[in-house]
mmCIF file of C-alpha atoms in Angstrom:
data_model
loop_
_atom_site.group_PDB
_atom_site.id
_atom_site.type_symbol
_atom_site.label_atom_id
_atom_site.label_comp_id
_atom_site.label_asym_id
_atom_site.label_seq_id
_atom_site.Cartn_x
_atom_site.Cartn_y
_atom_site.Cartn_z
ATOM 1 C CA MET J 129 -80.488 239.884 -88.842
ATOM 2 C CA GLN J 130 -78.146 236.992 -89.613
ATOM 3 C CA ILE J 131 -78.266 235.595 -86.085
ATOM 4 C CA ALA J 132 -82.079 235.740 -86.069
ATOM 5 C CA ILE J 133 -82.155 233.676 -89.246
ATOM 6 C CA ALA J 134 -80.003 230.997 -87.633
ATOM 7 C CA GLN J 135 -82.460 230.807 -84.738
ATOM 8 C CA THR J 136 -85.551 230.389 -86.927
ATOM 9 C CA ALA J 137 -86.676 226.775 -86.756
ATOM 10 C CA GLU J 138 -88.553 226.921 -90.073
ATOM 11 C CA ILE J 139 -85.383 227.608 -92.056
ATOM 12 C CA ASP J 140 -83.712 224.366 -93.128
ATOM 13 C CA ASP J 141 -80.626 225.967 -94.591
ATOM 14 C CA SER J 142 -79.213 229.441 -94.787
ATOM 15 C CA ALA J 143 -78.586 229.993 -98.482
ATOM 16 C CA ALA J 144 -80.942 232.960 -98.427
ATOM 17 C CA TRP J 145 -79.526 234.902 -95.496
ATOM 18 C CA LYS J 146 -76.889 236.669 -97.573
ATOM 19 C CA ALA J 147 -79.534 237.890 -100.023
ATOM 20 C CA GLY J 148 -80.605 240.564 -97.553
ATOM 21 C CA LEU J 149 -77.074 241.934 -97.609
ATOM 22 C CA HIS J 150 -76.610 241.947 -101.386
ATOM 23 C CA LEU J 151 -76.904 245.725 -101.765
ATOM 24 C CA LEU J 152 -73.809 246.213 -99.652
ATOM 25 C CA ASN J 153 -70.280 245.458 -100.785
ATOM 26 C CA PRO J 154 -69.711 241.788 -99.861
ATOM 27 C CA ALA J 155 -65.926 242.254 -100.072
ATOM 28 C CA HIS J 156 -65.951 244.995 -97.422
ATOM 29 C CA THR J 157 -64.264 243.999 -94.154
ATOM 30 C CA ASP J 158 -67.415 244.646 -92.110
ATOM 31 C CA MET J 159 -69.498 242.558 -94.516
ATOM 32 C CA GLN J 160 -67.010 239.699 -94.394
ATOM 33 C CA GLN J 161 -67.162 239.801 -90.596
ATOM 34 C CA ALA J 162 -70.978 239.742 -90.694
ATOM 35 C CA ILE J 163 -70.919 236.802 -93.104
ATOM 36 C CA LYS J 164 -68.441 234.969 -90.881
ATOM 37 C CA GLN J 165 -70.596 235.562 -87.780
ATOM 38 C CA ALA J 166 -73.771 234.488 -89.557
ATOM 39 C CA THR J 167 -72.066 231.359 -90.856
ATOM 40 C CA ALA J 168 -70.856 230.450 -87.377
ATOM 41 C CA ALA J 169 -74.310 231.092 -85.883
ATOM 42 C CA CYS J 170 -76.044 228.900 -88.458
ATOM 43 C CA LEU J 171 -73.513 226.099 -88.079
ATOM 44 C CA ALA J 172 -73.819 226.278 -84.277
ATOM 45 C CA LYS J 173 -77.552 225.628 -84.690
ATOM 46 C CA GLY J 174 -76.815 222.656 -86.938
ATOM 47 C CA LYS J 175 -78.079 224.369 -90.077
ATOM 48 C CA PRO J 176 -76.212 224.024 -93.350
ATOM 49 C CA VAL J 177 -75.122 227.358 -94.739
ATOM 50 C CA GLY J 178 -73.939 228.393 -98.162
ATOM 51 C CA THR J 179 -73.879 231.026 -100.841
ATOM 52 C CA LEU J 180 -73.089 231.796 -104.467
ATOM 53 C CA ALA J 181 -69.480 232.800 -105.066
ATOM 54 C CA PRO J 182 -68.564 232.987 -108.748
ATOM 55 C CA ILE J 183 -65.134 234.438 -107.877
ATOM 56 C CA GLU J 184 -62.665 231.717 -106.869
ATOM 57 C CA ALA J 185 -61.095 233.681 -103.994
ATOM 58 C CA ASP J 186 -64.534 234.334 -102.494
ATOM 59 C CA ALA J 187 -65.542 230.674 -102.834
ATOM 60 C CA ARG J 188 -62.378 229.518 -101.091
ATOM 61 C CA ARG J 189 -62.823 232.072 -98.297
ATOM 62 C CA TYR J 190 -66.423 230.970 -97.679
ATOM 63 C CA LEU J 191 -65.394 227.315 -97.593
ATOM 64 C CA GLU J 192 -62.638 228.199 -95.124
ATOM 65 C CA MET J 193 -65.296 229.924 -92.979
ATOM 66 C CA GLY J 194 -67.002 226.548 -92.755
ATOM 67 C CA MET J 195 -69.880 226.983 -95.191
ATOM 68 C CA THR J 196 -71.304 223.615 -96.105
ATOM 69 C CA PHE J 197 -72.057 224.463 -99.723
ATOM 70 C CA VAL J 198 -70.806 227.117 -102.128
ATOM 71 C CA ALA J 199 -72.123 227.471 -105.661
ATOM 72 C CA ILE J 200 -69.068 228.317 -107.723
ATOM 73 C CA GLY J 201 -70.702 229.183 -111.001
ATOM 74 C CA GLY J 202 -73.934 230.431 -112.418
ATOM 75 C CA ASP J 203 -75.656 229.911 -115.712
ATOM 76 C CA GLN J 204 -74.732 233.359 -117.042
ATOM 77 C CA GLY J 205 -71.023 232.885 -116.350
ATOM 78 C CA LEU J 206 -71.023 229.375 -117.796
ATOM 79 C CA LEU J 207 -72.845 230.522 -120.932
ATOM 80 C CA LYS J 208 -70.433 233.434 -121.378
ATOM 81 C CA ALA J 209 -67.333 231.252 -121.003
ATOM 82 C CA SER J 210 -68.691 228.620 -123.371
ATOM 83 C CA THR J 211 -69.645 231.224 -125.958
ATOM 84 C CA GLU J 212 -66.187 232.815 -125.764
ATOM 85 C CA ARG J 213 -64.545 229.403 -126.347
ATOM 86 C CA LEU J 214 -66.762 228.740 -129.369
ATOM 87 C CA LEU J 215 -66.086 232.190 -130.768
ATOM 88 C CA ALA J 216 -62.339 231.658 -130.395
ATOM 89 C CA LEU J 217 -62.592 228.399 -132.381
ATOM 90 C CA PHE J 218 -64.167 230.155 -135.350
ATOM 91 C CA THR J 219 -62.483 233.557 -135.280
ATOM 92 C CA ARG J 220 -59.951 234.140 -138.017
ATOM 93 C CA THR J 221 -56.714 235.716 -136.941
#
């Protein structure tokens, strides 16, 4: 599937290709290999490729694979972190 996406002329970038794999465990060795192969295939076709990786280790690994963009945070995580900081400011100990 991933290689076919890289060969599709109508796709300008490959941010969506991982979405089809989201039900599987992305940390699994086989999944990481599939992601690496798909990344290489997309880059070989001159297509930018990226993903969402809210976990720092994942983001670094994807950048090391050669992905051209990696979203390192999402609105839910940012809202949660900000809310926790505000709560800590006003919580009595």
